Amino acid sequence: MSQVADLEFVQDFIRMCEGGWRQGWHERNGGNASYRLTLEDIEAVKACLGLGGHAFGFAVGAPEPAAFDESGEWVSLGVEAPTLGGEWLLITATGSFMQNVARLPEQCLGIIELSEAGDAYRMVWGFEGDGRPTSEVSGHVLIHERKKAATQGAFRVVYHCHPTVINALGLALPHDAREITRALWKTMTECVIVFPEGVGVVGCLVPGSLELARATAEAAGEHNAIIWAHHGLCATSSTCDEAFGLAHVIVKAAQIYESACTLCAGPYFRQAISDEDLLRIAEAYGLTPNPKYL
Ligand code: 2HA
Ligand code: ZN
């Protein structure tokens, strides 16, 4: 019987966590991440756990995954996400260090099943050593709900990290999506292609709070990446590589902005990508930049 940690979707997730650690985006227990499993992933996990997949009334292609039938404590999320009822999430454990995910996946990660109302979870796998999901679990659930609806189910990954330069940006610029999007878009031609919808920004909110969860979900309706002021970055996409890649492009743009500020002794650049350039670049790729940020 194979191990859950060896499954391809878990390995992709581990690689994302490891990548963020190598970038220096995860001091101590900073950051967290989650992946919404496909029906095939759930079947593979059940097979690993000796739960027999199809034997539990679960069929590939069925509209909703069958409920995990092991008895486990339901833990309230404090939010409701009914369109995620019965879904399973792979998610980092609270207090775990990203640097340890690859070495100790069963301790640093776990899989949860959401209740039918999407207002509670129970643990299916992982979280070894008395662990539980990240303190940001409610936010992850609400973001998944929003992105699932907005992308017809295509988006499956939520990745949160603490890059130094993103927090520097929050010290230097107003906490305003237009200001920050424009600062990033104008640093390199790649930006308007990778995030034509811009970057969302939420204010300085308490980590792990429902207020942060709700504000992020709201911003996620329109954006795939959201800056948490004085905290970090949250990126969503269909795959781990794409979510990580989006974070990486945004961090690189912020680094260019910072370097240019250093060269010019302030944000007084001799030239930046103009709005006309942004439109021309986006048009060449069949994309429309968010008009609010032009
Ligand atoms: O998981 O990053 O936002 C630790 C955090 C909380
Ligand atoms: Zn954080």
mmCIF file of C-alpha atoms and ligand atoms in Angstrom:
data_model
loop_
_atom_site.group_PDB
_atom_site.id
_atom_site.type_symbol
_atom_site.label_atom_id
_atom_site.label_comp_id
_atom_site.label_asym_id
_atom_site.label_seq_id
_atom_site.Cartn_x
_atom_site.Cartn_y
_atom_site.Cartn_z
ATOM 1 C CA MET A 1 0.000 0.000 0.000
ATOM 2 C CA SER A 2 1.495 3.369 -0.930
ATOM 3 C CA GLN A 3 1.819 6.249 1.485
ATOM 4 C CA VAL A 4 -0.371 9.359 1.278
ATOM 5 C CA ALA A 5 2.761 11.530 1.365
ATOM 6 C CA ASP A 6 4.020 9.810 -1.805
ATOM 7 C CA LEU A 7 0.951 10.712 -3.860
ATOM 8 C CA GLU A 8 1.703 13.110 -6.702
ATOM 9 C CA PHE A 9 -0.567 15.913 -5.459
ATOM 10 C CA VAL A 10 1.053 15.767 -2.010
ATOM 11 C CA GLN A 11 4.518 15.798 -3.568
ATOM 12 C CA ASP A 12 3.582 18.864 -5.678
ATOM 13 C CA PHE A 13 2.393 20.580 -2.505
ATOM 14 C CA ILE A 14 5.566 19.677 -0.620
ATOM 15 C CA ARG A 15 7.639 21.111 -3.468
ATOM 16 C CA MET A 16 5.725 24.402 -3.199
ATOM 17 C CA CYS A 17 6.356 24.581 0.577
ATOM 18 C CA GLU A 18 10.020 23.737 0.071
ATOM 19 C CA GLY A 19 10.305 26.340 -2.697
ATOM 20 C CA GLY A 20 8.960 29.060 -0.411
ATOM 21 C CA TRP A 21 11.351 28.032 2.335
ATOM 22 C CA ARG A 22 14.295 28.238 -0.066
ATOM 23 C CA GLN A 23 13.194 31.738 -1.086
ATOM 24 C CA GLY A 24 13.276 32.854 2.554
ATOM 25 C CA TRP A 25 9.535 33.500 2.668
ATOM 26 C CA HIS A 26 8.802 31.320 5.715
ATOM 27 C CA GLU A 27 10.621 32.386 8.870
ATOM 28 C CA ARG A 28 9.739 30.245 11.908
ATOM 29 C CA ASN A 29 6.170 28.977 11.370
ATOM 30 C CA GLY A 30 5.360 31.761 8.929
ATOM 31 C CA GLY A 31 3.040 30.967 6.057
ATOM 32 C CA ASN A 32 0.528 28.224 5.305
ATOM 33 C CA ALA A 33 -1.035 26.576 2.286
ATOM 34 C CA SER A 34 -3.887 24.363 1.144
ATOM 35 C CA TYR A 35 -4.956 22.274 -1.859
ATOM 36 C CA ARG A 36 -8.543 21.214 -2.668
ATOM 37 C CA LEU A 37 -8.453 17.541 -3.651
ATOM 38 C CA THR A 38 -9.981 16.164 -6.876
ATOM 39 C CA LEU A 39 -12.231 13.095 -6.694
ATOM 40 C CA GLU A 40 -9.322 11.009 -8.008
ATOM 41 C CA ASP A 41 -7.061 12.397 -5.268
ATOM 42 C CA ILE A 42 -9.648 11.450 -2.625
ATOM 43 C CA GLU A 43 -9.898 7.963 -4.042
ATOM 44 C CA ALA A 44 -6.110 7.637 -3.979
ATOM 45 C CA VAL A 45 -5.993 8.766 -0.331
ATOM 46 C CA LYS A 46 -8.715 6.275 0.613
ATOM 47 C CA ALA A 47 -6.771 3.527 -1.140
ATOM 48 C CA CYS A 48 -3.621 4.471 0.820
ATOM 49 C CA LEU A 49 -5.592 4.420 4.077
ATOM 50 C CA GLY A 50 -7.124 1.057 3.230
ATOM 51 C CA LEU A 51 -10.603 2.545 2.926
ATOM 52 C CA GLY A 52 -11.173 0.997 -0.486
ATOM 53 C CA GLY A 53 -12.296 3.974 -2.605
ATOM 54 C CA HIS A 54 -15.223 2.626 -4.630
ATOM 55 C CA ALA A 55 -16.210 0.196 -1.895
ATOM 56 C CA PHE A 56 -17.269 3.231 0.145
ATOM 57 C CA GLY A 57 -19.887 4.222 -2.418
ATOM 58 C CA PHE A 58 -17.529 6.698 -4.013
ATOM 59 C CA ALA A 59 -17.234 6.745 -7.794
ATOM 60 C CA VAL A 60 -14.843 8.700 -9.994
ATOM 61 C CA GLY A 61 -16.881 11.307 -11.848
ATOM 62 C CA ALA A 62 -19.594 11.458 -9.186
ATOM 63 C CA PRO A 63 -20.787 15.038 -8.635
ATOM 64 C CA GLU A 64 -19.849 15.126 -4.944
ATOM 65 C CA PRO A 65 -17.318 13.073 -3.024
ATOM 66 C CA ALA A 66 -18.835 10.600 -0.592
ATOM 67 C CA ALA A 67 -18.423 11.465 3.069
ATOM 68 C CA PHE A 68 -15.422 10.059 4.878
ATOM 69 C CA ASP A 69 -17.030 7.565 7.204
ATOM 70 C CA GLU A 70 -14.452 7.276 9.956
ATOM 71 C CA SER A 71 -15.652 8.714 13.235
ATOM 72 C CA GLY A 72 -13.796 11.923 13.925
ATOM 73 C CA GLU A 73 -14.468 15.079 15.868
ATOM 74 C CA TRP A 74 -16.076 17.884 13.868
ATOM 75 C CA VAL A 75 -14.401 21.211 14.592
ATOM 76 C CA SER A 76 -16.295 24.426 13.863
ATOM 77 C CA LEU A 77 -14.740 26.790 11.310
ATOM 78 C CA GLY A 78 -16.720 29.867 12.377
ATOM 79 C CA VAL A 79 -17.626 30.438 8.726
ATOM 80 C CA GLU A 80 -19.908 28.708 6.233
ATOM 81 C CA ALA A 81 -18.894 27.543 2.773
ATOM 82 C CA PRO A 82 -21.783 25.322 1.624
ATOM 83 C CA THR A 83 -20.464 24.982 -1.925
ATOM 84 C CA LEU A 84 -17.426 23.214 -0.439
ATOM 85 C CA GLY A 85 -19.567 20.710 1.490
ATOM 86 C CA GLY A 86 -17.887 17.283 1.548
ATOM 87 C CA GLU A 87 -14.673 18.527 -0.073
ATOM 88 C CA TRP A 88 -11.251 17.508 1.207
ATOM 89 C CA LEU A 89 -8.319 19.887 1.706
ATOM 90 C CA LEU A 90 -4.634 19.126 2.095
ATOM 91 C CA ILE A 91 -3.423 21.856 4.468
ATOM 92 C CA THR A 92 -0.392 22.808 6.540
ATOM 93 C CA ALA A 93 -0.534 22.196 10.285
ATOM 94 C CA THR A 94 -0.618 25.053 12.739
ATOM 95 C CA GLY A 95 2.797 25.899 14.158
ATOM 96 C CA SER A 96 4.625 23.798 11.575
ATOM 97 C CA PHE A 97 7.745 25.142 9.908
ATOM 98 C CA MET A 98 7.846 25.090 6.085
ATOM 99 C CA GLN A 99 11.469 23.973 6.308
ATOM 100 C CA ASN A 100 10.253 20.693 7.844
ATOM 101 C CA VAL A 101 7.399 19.848 5.468
ATOM 102 C CA ALA A 102 9.482 17.706 3.098
ATOM 103 C CA ARG A 103 11.147 15.816 5.969
ATOM 104 C CA LEU A 104 8.066 15.382 8.176
ATOM 105 C CA PRO A 105 4.994 15.549 5.899
ATOM 106 C CA GLU A 106 2.717 13.515 8.214
ATOM 107 C CA GLN A 107 3.402 15.987 11.025
ATOM 108 C CA CYS A 108 3.525 19.275 9.114
ATOM 109 C CA LEU A 109 0.574 18.522 6.808
ATOM 110 C CA GLY A 110 -2.825 16.927 7.045
ATOM 111 C CA ILE A 111 -6.003 16.299 5.099
ATOM 112 C CA ILE A 112 -9.365 17.503 6.364
ATOM 113 C CA GLU A 113 -12.898 16.758 5.210
ATOM 114 C CA LEU A 114 -15.419 19.616 5.300
ATOM 115 C CA SER A 115 -18.940 19.091 6.621
ATOM 116 C CA GLU A 116 -21.905 19.262 4.257
ATOM 117 C CA ALA A 117 -22.609 22.864 5.317
ATOM 118 C CA GLY A 118 -18.915 23.713 4.915
ATOM 119 C CA ASP A 119 -18.919 25.081 8.468
ATOM 120 C CA ALA A 120 -16.752 22.456 10.194
ATOM 121 C CA TYR A 121 -13.901 20.061 9.441
ATOM 122 C CA ARG A 122 -12.618 16.739 10.645
ATOM 123 C CA MET A 123 -9.178 15.265 10.184
ATOM 124 C CA VAL A 124 -8.661 12.416 7.754
ATOM 125 C CA TRP A 125 -4.871 12.043 7.584
ATOM 126 C CA GLY A 126 -1.666 13.633 8.930
ATOM 127 C CA PHE A 127 -1.390 16.195 11.754
ATOM 128 C CA GLU A 128 0.665 13.639 13.637
ATOM 129 C CA GLY A 129 1.693 14.569 17.184
ATOM 130 C CA ASP A 130 -1.579 16.215 18.181
ATOM 131 C CA GLY A 131 -1.545 18.689 15.302
ATOM 132 C CA ARG A 132 -4.411 20.541 13.695
ATOM 133 C CA PRO A 133 -4.851 22.764 10.616
ATOM 134 C CA THR A 134 -3.262 26.208 10.287
ATOM 135 C CA SER A 135 -4.758 29.085 12.263
ATOM 136 C CA GLU A 136 -5.775 30.535 8.879
ATOM 137 C CA VAL A 137 -7.943 27.501 7.996
ATOM 138 C CA SER A 138 -11.187 29.524 7.893
ATOM 139 C CA GLY A 139 -9.624 31.971 5.465
ATOM 140 C CA HIS A 140 -8.395 29.131 3.276
ATOM 141 C CA VAL A 141 -11.903 27.643 3.188
ATOM 142 C CA LEU A 142 -13.535 30.957 2.254
ATOM 143 C CA ILE A 143 -10.923 31.691 -0.421
ATOM 144 C CA HIS A 144 -11.357 28.200 -1.901
ATOM 145 C CA GLU A 145 -15.111 28.725 -1.969
ATOM 146 C CA ARG A 146 -14.766 32.071 -3.747
ATOM 147 C CA LYS A 147 -12.213 30.855 -6.293
ATOM 148 C CA LYS A 148 -14.057 27.587 -6.980
ATOM 149 C CA ALA A 149 -17.154 29.599 -7.925
ATOM 150 C CA ALA A 150 -15.193 32.207 -9.903
ATOM 151 C CA THR A 151 -13.177 29.646 -11.924
ATOM 152 C CA GLN A 152 -15.751 26.867 -12.395
ATOM 153 C CA GLY A 153 -13.749 24.675 -10.067
ATOM 154 C CA ALA A 154 -10.386 25.193 -11.786
ATOM 155 C CA PHE A 155 -8.588 26.852 -8.840
ATOM 156 C CA ARG A 156 -7.419 24.437 -6.161
ATOM 157 C CA VAL A 157 -4.446 26.027 -4.391
ATOM 158 C CA VAL A 158 -4.128 28.766 -1.754
ATOM 159 C CA TYR A 159 -0.554 29.668 -0.796
ATOM 160 C CA HIS A 160 0.363 32.194 1.892
ATOM 161 C CA CYS A 161 3.924 33.424 2.518
ATOM 162 C CA HIS A 162 5.823 36.234 4.268
ATOM 163 C CA PRO A 163 8.269 37.752 1.754
ATOM 164 C CA THR A 164 10.322 40.590 3.279
ATOM 165 C CA VAL A 165 9.895 42.893 0.307
ATOM 166 C CA ILE A 166 6.091 42.574 0.322
ATOM 167 C CA ASN A 167 6.027 43.885 3.870
ATOM 168 C CA ALA A 168 8.450 46.659 2.918
ATOM 169 C CA LEU A 169 5.992 47.645 0.180
ATOM 170 C CA GLY A 170 3.233 47.855 2.788
ATOM 171 C CA LEU A 171 5.352 50.227 4.863
ATOM 172 C CA ALA A 172 6.163 52.449 1.915
ATOM 173 C CA LEU A 173 2.909 52.590 -0.052
ATOM 174 C CA PRO A 174 -0.745 53.207 0.864
ATOM 175 C CA HIS A 175 -2.735 50.042 1.483
ATOM 176 C CA ASP A 176 -4.608 50.551 -1.746
ATOM 177 C CA ALA A 177 -4.995 47.965 -4.512
ATOM 178 C CA ARG A 178 -4.686 50.567 -7.268
ATOM 179 C CA GLU A 179 -1.476 52.133 -5.897
ATOM 180 C CA ILE A 180 0.214 48.802 -5.267
ATOM 181 C CA THR A 181 -0.950 47.159 -8.494
ATOM 182 C CA ARG A 182 0.357 50.081 -10.526
ATOM 183 C CA ALA A 183 3.692 50.078 -8.673
ATOM 184 C CA LEU A 184 4.102 46.375 -9.524
ATOM 185 C CA TRP A 185 2.706 46.399 -13.065
ATOM 186 C CA LYS A 186 5.130 49.134 -14.085
ATOM 187 C CA THR A 187 8.286 47.321 -12.999
ATOM 188 C CA MET A 188 8.434 44.661 -15.707
ATOM 189 C CA THR A 189 6.411 43.657 -18.753
ATOM 190 C CA GLU A 190 5.628 40.203 -17.299
ATOM 191 C CA CYS A 191 3.379 41.591 -14.555
ATOM 192 C CA VAL A 192 0.343 42.737 -16.546
ATOM 193 C CA ILE A 193 0.441 39.395 -18.382
ATOM 194 C CA VAL A 194 0.643 37.254 -15.225
ATOM 195 C CA PHE A 195 -1.816 39.290 -13.132
ATOM 196 C CA PRO A 196 -3.940 41.486 -15.450
ATOM 197 C CA GLU A 197 -6.613 41.551 -12.724
ATOM 198 C CA GLY A 198 -4.160 43.347 -10.417
ATOM 199 C CA VAL A 199 -3.306 42.591 -6.801
ATOM 200 C CA GLY A 200 -5.835 42.909 -3.983
ATOM 201 C CA VAL A 201 -4.871 44.528 -0.683
ATOM 202 C CA VAL A 202 -6.384 44.043 2.762
ATOM 203 C CA GLY A 203 -5.463 46.229 5.715
ATOM 204 C CA CYS A 204 -3.545 45.339 8.854
ATOM 205 C CA LEU A 205 -5.780 42.657 10.396
ATOM 206 C CA VAL A 206 -5.249 40.108 13.147
ATOM 207 C CA PRO A 207 -3.569 36.937 11.799
ATOM 208 C CA GLY A 208 -5.920 33.959 11.916
ATOM 209 C CA SER A 209 -8.984 36.165 12.506
ATOM 210 C CA LEU A 210 -12.341 35.727 10.821
ATOM 211 C CA GLU A 211 -12.091 39.375 9.826
ATOM 212 C CA LEU A 212 -8.924 38.616 7.845
ATOM 213 C CA ALA A 213 -10.572 35.490 6.399
ATOM 214 C CA ARG A 214 -13.630 37.424 5.195
ATOM 215 C CA ALA A 215 -11.688 40.426 3.868
ATOM 216 C CA THR A 216 -9.362 38.121 1.905
ATOM 217 C CA ALA A 217 -12.246 36.129 0.444
ATOM 218 C CA GLU A 218 -13.888 39.383 -0.614
ATOM 219 C CA ALA A 219 -10.705 40.543 -2.364
ATOM 220 C CA ALA A 220 -10.265 37.083 -3.907
ATOM 221 C CA GLY A 221 -13.467 37.547 -5.896
ATOM 222 C CA GLU A 222 -11.567 39.848 -8.216
ATOM 223 C CA HIS A 223 -7.908 38.996 -7.598
ATOM 224 C CA ASN A 224 -5.722 35.882 -7.626
ATOM 225 C CA ALA A 225 -3.157 37.441 -5.300
ATOM 226 C CA ILE A 226 -3.861 39.504 -2.219
ATOM 227 C CA ILE A 227 -1.375 41.413 -0.063
ATOM 228 C CA TRP A 228 -2.051 41.286 3.673
ATOM 229 C CA ALA A 229 -0.693 44.609 4.912
ATOM 230 C CA HIS A 230 2.248 44.240 7.333
ATOM 231 C CA HIS A 231 1.884 40.460 7.102
ATOM 232 C CA GLY A 232 2.477 38.861 3.700
ATOM 233 C CA LEU A 233 1.032 37.597 0.472
ATOM 234 C CA CYS A 234 -1.701 35.140 -0.446
ATOM 235 C CA ALA A 235 -1.690 33.607 -3.954
ATOM 236 C CA THR A 236 -4.307 31.327 -5.502
ATOM 237 C CA SER A 237 -4.291 29.269 -8.674
ATOM 238 C CA SER A 238 -5.138 25.952 -10.289
ATOM 239 C CA THR A 239 -1.842 24.214 -9.437
ATOM 240 C CA CYS A 240 0.904 24.521 -6.845
ATOM 241 C CA ASP A 241 3.397 25.569 -9.529
ATOM 242 C CA GLU A 242 1.059 28.336 -10.715
ATOM 243 C CA ALA A 243 0.274 29.643 -7.214
ATOM 244 C CA PHE A 244 3.963 29.641 -6.300
ATOM 245 C CA GLY A 245 4.840 31.201 -9.668
ATOM 246 C CA LEU A 246 2.336 34.015 -9.146
ATOM 247 C CA ALA A 247 3.809 34.778 -5.714
ATOM 248 C CA HIS A 248 7.293 34.643 -7.232
ATOM 249 C CA VAL A 249 6.476 37.155 -10.010
ATOM 250 C CA ILE A 250 4.884 39.564 -7.504
ATOM 251 C CA VAL A 251 7.852 39.312 -5.148
ATOM 252 C CA LYS A 252 10.279 39.877 -8.013
ATOM 253 C CA ALA A 253 8.323 42.959 -9.157
ATOM 254 C CA ALA A 254 8.387 44.311 -5.586
ATOM 255 C CA GLN A 255 12.152 43.717 -5.484
ATOM 256 C CA ILE A 256 12.614 45.660 -8.727
ATOM 257 C CA TYR A 257 10.509 48.483 -7.284
ATOM 258 C CA GLU A 258 12.639 48.476 -4.143
ATOM 259 C CA SER A 259 15.924 48.429 -6.092
ATOM 260 C CA ALA A 260 14.762 51.309 -8.284
ATOM 261 C CA CYS A 261 13.760 53.288 -5.182
ATOM 262 C CA THR A 262 17.262 52.747 -3.817
ATOM 263 C CA LEU A 263 18.881 53.848 -7.079
ATOM 264 C CA CYS A 264 16.694 56.935 -7.305
ATOM 265 C CA ALA A 265 16.622 57.733 -3.561
ATOM 266 C CA GLY A 266 12.831 57.411 -3.549
ATOM 267 C CA PRO A 267 10.004 56.453 -5.897
ATOM 268 C CA TYR A 268 10.979 59.109 -8.424
ATOM 269 C CA PHE A 269 11.883 56.891 -11.335
ATOM 270 C CA ARG A 270 13.223 58.402 -14.529
ATOM 271 C CA GLN A 271 10.855 56.124 -16.385
ATOM 272 C CA ALA A 272 8.445 53.272 -15.732
ATOM 273 C CA ILE A 273 6.150 51.240 -17.961
ATOM 274 C CA SER A 274 3.403 53.644 -19.043
ATOM 275 C CA ASP A 275 -0.332 52.887 -19.013
ATOM 276 C CA GLU A 276 -0.205 52.840 -22.822
ATOM 277 C CA ASP A 277 2.583 50.226 -22.667
ATOM 278 C CA LEU A 278 0.546 48.135 -20.218
ATOM 279 C CA LEU A 279 -2.435 48.165 -22.583
ATOM 280 C CA ARG A 280 -0.238 47.314 -25.582
ATOM 281 C CA ILE A 281 1.410 44.384 -23.787
ATOM 282 C CA ALA A 282 -1.890 43.016 -22.478
ATOM 283 C CA GLU A 283 -3.545 43.391 -25.880
ATOM 284 C CA ALA A 284 -0.770 41.368 -27.532
ATOM 285 C CA TYR A 285 -1.645 38.513 -25.146
ATOM 286 C CA GLY A 286 -5.408 38.882 -25.539
ATOM 287 C CA LEU A 287 -5.700 40.143 -21.942
ATOM 288 C CA THR A 288 -7.560 43.066 -20.405
ATOM 289 C CA PRO A 289 -5.874 44.834 -17.472
ATOM 290 C CA ASN A 290 -8.302 45.665 -14.667
ATOM 291 C CA PRO A 291 -9.559 49.127 -15.811
ATOM 292 C CA LYS A 292 -9.815 50.286 -12.183
ATOM 293 C CA TYR A 293 -6.029 50.236 -11.971
ATOM 294 C CA LEU A 294 -5.232 52.135 -15.168
HETATM 295 O O1 2HA B 1 0.740 30.082 9.762
HETATM 296 O O2 2HA B 1 1.579 32.758 8.610
HETATM 297 O O3 2HA B 1 -0.709 33.903 9.006
HETATM 298 C C1 2HA B 1 1.387 31.178 10.288
HETATM 299 C C2 2HA B 1 0.960 32.366 9.559
HETATM 300 C C3 2HA B 1 -0.288 33.014 9.968
HETATM 301 ZN ZN ZN B 2 1.051 34.604 7.817
#
